mmCIF file of C-alpha atoms and ligand atoms in Angstrom:
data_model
loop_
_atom_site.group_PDB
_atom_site.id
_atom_site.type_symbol
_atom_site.label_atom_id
_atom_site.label_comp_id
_atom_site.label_asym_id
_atom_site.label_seq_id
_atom_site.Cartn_x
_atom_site.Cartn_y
_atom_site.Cartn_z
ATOM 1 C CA UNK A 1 0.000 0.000 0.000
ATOM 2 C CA UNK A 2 1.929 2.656 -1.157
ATOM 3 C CA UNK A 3 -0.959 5.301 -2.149
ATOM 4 C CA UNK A 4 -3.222 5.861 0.680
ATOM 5 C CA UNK A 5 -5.617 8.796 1.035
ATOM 6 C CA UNK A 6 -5.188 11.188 4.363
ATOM 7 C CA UNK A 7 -7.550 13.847 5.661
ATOM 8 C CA UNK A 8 -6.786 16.403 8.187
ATOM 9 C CA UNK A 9 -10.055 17.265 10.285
ATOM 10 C CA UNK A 10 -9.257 20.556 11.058
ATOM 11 C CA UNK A 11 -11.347 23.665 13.030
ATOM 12 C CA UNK A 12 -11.557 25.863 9.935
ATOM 13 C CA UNK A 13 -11.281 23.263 6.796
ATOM 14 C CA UNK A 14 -11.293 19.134 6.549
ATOM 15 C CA UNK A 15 -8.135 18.398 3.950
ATOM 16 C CA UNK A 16 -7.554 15.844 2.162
ATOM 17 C CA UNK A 17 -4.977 14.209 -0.698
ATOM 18 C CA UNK A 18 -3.390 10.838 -1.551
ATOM 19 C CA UNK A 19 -0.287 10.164 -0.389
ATOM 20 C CA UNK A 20 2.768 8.991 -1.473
ATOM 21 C CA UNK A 21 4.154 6.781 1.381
ATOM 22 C CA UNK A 22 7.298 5.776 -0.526
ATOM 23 C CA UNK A 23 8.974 9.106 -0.806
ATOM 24 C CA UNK A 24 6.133 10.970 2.639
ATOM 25 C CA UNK A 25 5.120 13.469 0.164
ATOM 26 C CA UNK A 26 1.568 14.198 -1.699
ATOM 27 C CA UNK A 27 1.210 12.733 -4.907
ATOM 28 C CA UNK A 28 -1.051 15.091 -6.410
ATOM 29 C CA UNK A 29 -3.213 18.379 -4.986
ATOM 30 C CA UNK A 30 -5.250 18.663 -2.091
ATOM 31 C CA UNK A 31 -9.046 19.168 -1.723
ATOM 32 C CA UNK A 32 -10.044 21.392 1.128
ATOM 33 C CA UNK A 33 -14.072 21.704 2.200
ATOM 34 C CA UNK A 34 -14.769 24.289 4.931
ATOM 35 C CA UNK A 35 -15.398 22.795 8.413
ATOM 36 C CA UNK A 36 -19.154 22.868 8.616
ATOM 37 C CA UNK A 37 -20.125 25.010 11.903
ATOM 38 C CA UNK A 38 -21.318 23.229 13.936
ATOM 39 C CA UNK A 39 -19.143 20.440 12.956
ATOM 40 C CA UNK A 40 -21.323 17.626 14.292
ATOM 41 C CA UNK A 41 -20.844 14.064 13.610
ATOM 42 C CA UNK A 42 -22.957 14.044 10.787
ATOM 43 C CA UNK A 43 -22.252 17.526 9.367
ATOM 44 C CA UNK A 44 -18.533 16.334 9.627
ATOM 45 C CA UNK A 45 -19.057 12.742 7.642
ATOM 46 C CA UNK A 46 -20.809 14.783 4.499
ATOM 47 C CA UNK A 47 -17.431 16.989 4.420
ATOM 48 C CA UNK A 48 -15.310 14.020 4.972
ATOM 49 C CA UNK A 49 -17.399 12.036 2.211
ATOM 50 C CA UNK A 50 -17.131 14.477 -0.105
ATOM 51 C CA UNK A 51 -13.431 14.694 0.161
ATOM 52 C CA UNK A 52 -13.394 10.596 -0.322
ATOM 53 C CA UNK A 53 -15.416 11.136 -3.682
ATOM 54 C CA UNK A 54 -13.694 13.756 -4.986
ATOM 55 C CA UNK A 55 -10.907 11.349 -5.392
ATOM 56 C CA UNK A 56 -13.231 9.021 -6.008
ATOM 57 C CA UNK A 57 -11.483 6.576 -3.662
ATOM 58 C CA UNK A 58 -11.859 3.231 -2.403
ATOM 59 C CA UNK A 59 -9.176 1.967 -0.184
ATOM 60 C CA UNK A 60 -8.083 2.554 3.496
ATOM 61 C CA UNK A 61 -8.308 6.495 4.064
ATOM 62 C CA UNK A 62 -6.332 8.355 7.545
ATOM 63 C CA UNK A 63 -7.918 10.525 9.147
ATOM 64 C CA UNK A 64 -6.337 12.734 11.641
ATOM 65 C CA UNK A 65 -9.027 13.953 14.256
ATOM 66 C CA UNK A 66 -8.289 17.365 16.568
ATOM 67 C CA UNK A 67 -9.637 15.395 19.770
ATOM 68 C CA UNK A 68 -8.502 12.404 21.722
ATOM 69 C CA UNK A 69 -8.743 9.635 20.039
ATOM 70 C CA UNK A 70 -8.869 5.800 21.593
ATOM 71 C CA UNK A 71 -9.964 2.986 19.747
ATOM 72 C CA UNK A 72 -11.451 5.050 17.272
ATOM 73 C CA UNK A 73 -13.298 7.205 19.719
ATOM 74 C CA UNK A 74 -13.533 10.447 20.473
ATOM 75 C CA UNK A 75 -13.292 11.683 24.081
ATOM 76 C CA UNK A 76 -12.374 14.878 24.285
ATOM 77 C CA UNK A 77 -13.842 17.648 21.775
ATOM 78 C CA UNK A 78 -11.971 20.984 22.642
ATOM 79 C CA UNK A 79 -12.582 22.777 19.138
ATOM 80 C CA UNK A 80 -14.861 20.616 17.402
ATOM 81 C CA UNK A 81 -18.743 20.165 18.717
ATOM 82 C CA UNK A 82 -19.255 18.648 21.661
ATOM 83 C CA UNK A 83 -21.014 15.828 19.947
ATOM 84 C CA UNK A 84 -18.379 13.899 18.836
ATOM 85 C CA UNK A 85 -17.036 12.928 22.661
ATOM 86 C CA UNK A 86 -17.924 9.372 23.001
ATOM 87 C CA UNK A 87 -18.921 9.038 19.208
ATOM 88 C CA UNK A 88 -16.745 6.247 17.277
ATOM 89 C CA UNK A 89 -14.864 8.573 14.463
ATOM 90 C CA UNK A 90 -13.987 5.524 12.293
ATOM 91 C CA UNK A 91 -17.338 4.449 12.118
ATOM 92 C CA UNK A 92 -19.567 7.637 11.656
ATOM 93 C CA UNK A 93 -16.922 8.822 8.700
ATOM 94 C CA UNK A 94 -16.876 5.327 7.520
ATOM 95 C CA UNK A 95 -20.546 4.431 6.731
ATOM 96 C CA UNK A 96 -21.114 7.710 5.475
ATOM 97 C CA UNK A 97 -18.034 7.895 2.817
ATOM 98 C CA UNK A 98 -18.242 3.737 1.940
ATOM 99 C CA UNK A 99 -14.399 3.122 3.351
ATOM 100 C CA UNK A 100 -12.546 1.947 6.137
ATOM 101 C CA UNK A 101 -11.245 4.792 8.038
ATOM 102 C CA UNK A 102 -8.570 4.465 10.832
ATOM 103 C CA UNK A 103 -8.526 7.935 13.229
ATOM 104 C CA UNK A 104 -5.673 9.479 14.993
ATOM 105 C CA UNK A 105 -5.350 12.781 17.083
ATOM 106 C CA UNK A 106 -4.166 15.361 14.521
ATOM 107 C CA UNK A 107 -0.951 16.500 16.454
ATOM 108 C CA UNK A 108 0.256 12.304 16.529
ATOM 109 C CA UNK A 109 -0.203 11.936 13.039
ATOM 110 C CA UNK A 110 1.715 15.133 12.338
ATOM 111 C CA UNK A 111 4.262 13.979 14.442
ATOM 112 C CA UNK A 112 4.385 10.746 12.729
ATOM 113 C CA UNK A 113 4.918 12.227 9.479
ATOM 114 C CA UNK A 114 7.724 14.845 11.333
ATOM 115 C CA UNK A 115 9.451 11.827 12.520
ATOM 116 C CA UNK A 116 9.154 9.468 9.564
ATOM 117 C CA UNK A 117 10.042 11.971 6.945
ATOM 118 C CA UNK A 118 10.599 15.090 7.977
ATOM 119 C CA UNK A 119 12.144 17.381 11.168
ATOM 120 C CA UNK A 120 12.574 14.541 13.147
ATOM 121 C CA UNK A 121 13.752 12.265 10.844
ATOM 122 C CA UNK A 122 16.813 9.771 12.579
ATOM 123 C CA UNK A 123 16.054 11.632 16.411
ATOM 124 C CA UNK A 124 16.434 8.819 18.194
ATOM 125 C CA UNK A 125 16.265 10.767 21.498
ATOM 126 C CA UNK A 126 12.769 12.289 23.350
ATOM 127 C CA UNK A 127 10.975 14.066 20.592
ATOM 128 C CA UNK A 128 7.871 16.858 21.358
ATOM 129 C CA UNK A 129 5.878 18.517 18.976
ATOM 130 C CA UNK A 130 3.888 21.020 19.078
ATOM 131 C CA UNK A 131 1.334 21.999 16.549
ATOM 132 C CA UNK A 132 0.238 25.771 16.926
ATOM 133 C CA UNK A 133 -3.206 26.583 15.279
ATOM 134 C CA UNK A 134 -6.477 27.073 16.553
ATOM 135 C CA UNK A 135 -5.433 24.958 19.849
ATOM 136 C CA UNK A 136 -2.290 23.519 20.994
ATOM 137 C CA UNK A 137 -1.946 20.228 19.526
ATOM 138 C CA UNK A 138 1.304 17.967 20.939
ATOM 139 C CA UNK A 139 3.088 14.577 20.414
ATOM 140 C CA UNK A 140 5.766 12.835 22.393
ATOM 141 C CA UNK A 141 7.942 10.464 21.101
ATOM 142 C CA UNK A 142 10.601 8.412 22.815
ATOM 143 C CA UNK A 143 13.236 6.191 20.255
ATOM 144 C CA UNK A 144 10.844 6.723 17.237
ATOM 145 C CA UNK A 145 7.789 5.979 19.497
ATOM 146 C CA UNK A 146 4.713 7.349 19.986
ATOM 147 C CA UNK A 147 2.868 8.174 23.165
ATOM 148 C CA UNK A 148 -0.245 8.817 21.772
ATOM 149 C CA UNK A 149 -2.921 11.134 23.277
ATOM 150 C CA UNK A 150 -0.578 13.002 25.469
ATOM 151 C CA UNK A 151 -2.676 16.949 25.125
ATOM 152 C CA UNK A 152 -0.421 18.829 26.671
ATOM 153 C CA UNK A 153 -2.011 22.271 24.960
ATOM 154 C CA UNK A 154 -4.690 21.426 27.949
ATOM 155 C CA UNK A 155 -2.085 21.767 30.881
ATOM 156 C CA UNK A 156 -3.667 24.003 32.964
ATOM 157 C CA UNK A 157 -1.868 27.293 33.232
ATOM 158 C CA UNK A 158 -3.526 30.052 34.933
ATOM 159 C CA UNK A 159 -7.221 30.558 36.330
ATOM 160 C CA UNK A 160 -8.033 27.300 35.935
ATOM 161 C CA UNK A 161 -7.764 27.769 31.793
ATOM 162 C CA UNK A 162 -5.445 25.375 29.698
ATOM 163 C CA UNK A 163 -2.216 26.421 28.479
ATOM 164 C CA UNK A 164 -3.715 26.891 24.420
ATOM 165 C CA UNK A 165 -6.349 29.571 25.326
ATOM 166 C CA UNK A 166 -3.053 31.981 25.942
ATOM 167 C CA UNK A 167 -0.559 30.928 23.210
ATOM 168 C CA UNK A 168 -2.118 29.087 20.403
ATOM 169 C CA UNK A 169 -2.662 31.367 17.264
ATOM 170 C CA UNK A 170 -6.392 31.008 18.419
ATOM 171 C CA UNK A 171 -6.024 32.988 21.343
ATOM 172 C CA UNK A 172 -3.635 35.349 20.009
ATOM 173 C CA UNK A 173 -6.419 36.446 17.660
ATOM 174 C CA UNK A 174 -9.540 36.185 19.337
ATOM 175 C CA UNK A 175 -7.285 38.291 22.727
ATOM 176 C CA UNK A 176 -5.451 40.620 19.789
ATOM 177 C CA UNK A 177 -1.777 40.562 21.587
ATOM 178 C CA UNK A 178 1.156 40.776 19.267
ATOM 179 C CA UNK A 179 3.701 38.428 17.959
ATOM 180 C CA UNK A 180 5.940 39.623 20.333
ATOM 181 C CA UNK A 181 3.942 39.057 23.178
ATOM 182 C CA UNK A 182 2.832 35.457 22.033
ATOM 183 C CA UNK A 183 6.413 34.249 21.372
ATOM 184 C CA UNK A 184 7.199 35.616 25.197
ATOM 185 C CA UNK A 185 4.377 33.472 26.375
ATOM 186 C CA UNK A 186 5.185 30.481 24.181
ATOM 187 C CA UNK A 187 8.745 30.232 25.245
ATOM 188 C CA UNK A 188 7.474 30.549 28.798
ATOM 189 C CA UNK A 189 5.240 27.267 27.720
ATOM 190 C CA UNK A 190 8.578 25.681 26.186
ATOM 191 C CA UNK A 191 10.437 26.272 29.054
ATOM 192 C CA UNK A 192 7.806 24.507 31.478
ATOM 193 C CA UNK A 193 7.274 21.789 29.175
ATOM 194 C CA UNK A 194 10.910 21.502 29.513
ATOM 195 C CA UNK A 195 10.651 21.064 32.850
ATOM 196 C CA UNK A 196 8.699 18.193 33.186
ATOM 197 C CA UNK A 197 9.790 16.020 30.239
ATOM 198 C CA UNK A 198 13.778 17.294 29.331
ATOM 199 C CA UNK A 199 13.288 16.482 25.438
ATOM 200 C CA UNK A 200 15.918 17.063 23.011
ATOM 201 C CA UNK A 201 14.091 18.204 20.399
ATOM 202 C CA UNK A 202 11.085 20.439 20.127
ATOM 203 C CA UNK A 203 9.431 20.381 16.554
ATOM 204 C CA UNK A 204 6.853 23.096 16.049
ATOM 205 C CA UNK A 205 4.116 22.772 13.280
ATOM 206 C CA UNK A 206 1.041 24.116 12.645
ATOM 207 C CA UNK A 207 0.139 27.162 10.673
ATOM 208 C CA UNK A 208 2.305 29.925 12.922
ATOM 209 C CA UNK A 209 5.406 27.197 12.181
ATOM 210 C CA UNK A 210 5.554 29.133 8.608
ATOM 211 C CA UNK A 211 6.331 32.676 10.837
ATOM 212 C CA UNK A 212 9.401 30.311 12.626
ATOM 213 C CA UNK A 213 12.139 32.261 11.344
ATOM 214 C CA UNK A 214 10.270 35.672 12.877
ATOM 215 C CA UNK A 215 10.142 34.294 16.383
ATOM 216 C CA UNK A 216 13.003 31.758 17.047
ATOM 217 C CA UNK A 217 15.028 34.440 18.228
ATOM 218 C CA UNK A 218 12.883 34.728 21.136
ATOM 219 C CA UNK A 219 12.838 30.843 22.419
ATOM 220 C CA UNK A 220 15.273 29.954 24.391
ATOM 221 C CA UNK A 221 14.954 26.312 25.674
ATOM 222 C CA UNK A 222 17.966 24.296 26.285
ATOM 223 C CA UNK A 223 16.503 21.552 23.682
ATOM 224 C CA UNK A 224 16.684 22.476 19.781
ATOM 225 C CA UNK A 225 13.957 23.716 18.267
ATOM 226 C CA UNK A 226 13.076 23.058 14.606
ATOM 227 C CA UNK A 227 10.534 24.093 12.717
ATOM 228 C CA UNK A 228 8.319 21.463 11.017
ATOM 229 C CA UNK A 229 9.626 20.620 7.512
ATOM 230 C CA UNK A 230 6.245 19.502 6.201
ATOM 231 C CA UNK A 231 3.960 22.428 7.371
ATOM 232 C CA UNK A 232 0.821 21.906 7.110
ATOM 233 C CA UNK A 233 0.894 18.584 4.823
ATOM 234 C CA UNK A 234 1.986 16.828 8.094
ATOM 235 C CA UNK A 235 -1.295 16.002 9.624
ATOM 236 C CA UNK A 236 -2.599 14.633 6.160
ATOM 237 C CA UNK A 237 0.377 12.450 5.738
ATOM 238 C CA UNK A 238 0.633 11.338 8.771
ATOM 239 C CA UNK A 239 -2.607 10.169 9.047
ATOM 240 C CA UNK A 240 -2.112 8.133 5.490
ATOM 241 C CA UNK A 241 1.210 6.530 7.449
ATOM 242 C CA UNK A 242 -1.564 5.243 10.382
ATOM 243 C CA UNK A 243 -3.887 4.059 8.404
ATOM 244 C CA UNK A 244 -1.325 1.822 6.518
ATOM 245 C CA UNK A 245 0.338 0.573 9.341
ATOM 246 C CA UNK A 246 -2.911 -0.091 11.184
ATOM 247 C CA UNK A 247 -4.338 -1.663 8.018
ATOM 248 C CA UNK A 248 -1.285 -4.142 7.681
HETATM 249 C C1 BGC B 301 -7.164 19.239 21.138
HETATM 250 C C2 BGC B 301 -6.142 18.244 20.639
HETATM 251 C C3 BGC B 301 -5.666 18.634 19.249
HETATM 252 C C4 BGC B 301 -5.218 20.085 19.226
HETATM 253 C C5 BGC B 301 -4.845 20.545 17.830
HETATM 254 C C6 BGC B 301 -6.582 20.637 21.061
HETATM 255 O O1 BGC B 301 -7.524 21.555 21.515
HETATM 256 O O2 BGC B 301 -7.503 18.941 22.480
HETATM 257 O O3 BGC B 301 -6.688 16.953 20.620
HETATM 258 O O4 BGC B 301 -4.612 17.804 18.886
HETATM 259 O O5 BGC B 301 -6.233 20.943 19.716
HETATM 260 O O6 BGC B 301 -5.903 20.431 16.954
#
């Protein structure tokens, strides 16, 4: 299975392309439909079906989900509608689009594709992520290996709030603080998360990983930091990468 299709679920657009797993890259464009609002389950499956036609696809497809995912469940739904917590992704998407879909948090698959192909290629050492978009999305990887699930944009920070509603790109534009301000309170974020798991290597993706070169000045962690080499194709391929290791 070296062509399998990958969709990113994400809060503003569900994205979607086949991938090339050979080479980790997309082998041809990608279809975007805007995130229905509210995205419930089934508002979500027409998107994701028409995303599966469109390619007019068949197989296994990936789909990276912005929510905890176990067992192709949802239990968490921190920007998505509150519907989906408890509601089996795999099978909802599935029946509606006529394939066999295999779910993943959104931040693990990206980090799966960072890892397999791209800034963390060869890191054999403790590995965090961090997507930055409309929440904090994160994956932790120790020798190559996933922890899966591991949220750490919900630490909680200050008045009882998590740490992404005061330095994802989400807050920084519905609170209107500058660039400067957010990378002070994102290196403050790096520092703690630093504290509590020592990684060697941060890799930041997400859509504010395209403004890396304007902020890494400010970030000063004693790991490296790296910006994500396959910006915002990660999620997609990395969900295409789950889906055909899960599918055998
Ligand atoms: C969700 C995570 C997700 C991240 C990025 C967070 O709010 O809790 O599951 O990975 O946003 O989409």
């Amino acid at each position: 299975m070296n062509t399998i299709l990958g969709i990113d679920v994400g809060a503003s657009g569900v994205k979607g392309a086949l991938v090339d797993l050979k080479h980790g890259r997309l082998n041809g464009e990608r279809f975007r439909v805007p995130t229905p609002h509210p995205a419930t389950p089934a508002a979500l499956a027409g998107a994701f079906a028409e995303i599966v036609e469109f390619f007019d696809y068949k197989g296994v497809v990936g789909c990276g989900f912005p929510a905890i995912v176990k067992n192709g469940e949802a239990q968490s739904a921190a920007n998505i509608d509150k519907h989906w917590i408890g509601t089996n992704i795999e099978l909802v998407l599935g029946k509606t689009s006529g394939t066999q879909v295999l779910a993943i948090n959104d931040a693990d698959a990206a980090g799966i594709a960072e890892m397999r192909f791209g800034a963390g290629k060869g890191e054999n050492g403790l590995v965090l992520l961090i997507t930055i978009g409309t929440g904090l999305g994160t994956a932790l990887f120790y020798k190559g290996m996933l922890v899966p699930n591991t949220e750490l944009g919900h630490l909680i920070w200050k008045k009882n709030k998590p740490v992404e509603a005061y330095c994802s790109s989400g807050a920084r534009e519905r609170q209107k603080f500058s660039r400067k301000e957010w990378a002070r309170r994102f290196n403050a974020y790096l520092h703690h998360l630093e504290r509590l798991f020592s990684p060697d290597l941060f890799i930041l993706g997400g859509g504010e990983s395209k403004m890396f070169d304007s902020f890494k000045d400010r970030l000063d962690p004693r790991a490296r930091v790296m910006p994500a080499q396959l910006l915002n194709n990660a999620g997609i391929i990395g969900a295409a990468a789950y889906a055909a290791e899960q599918a055998g």
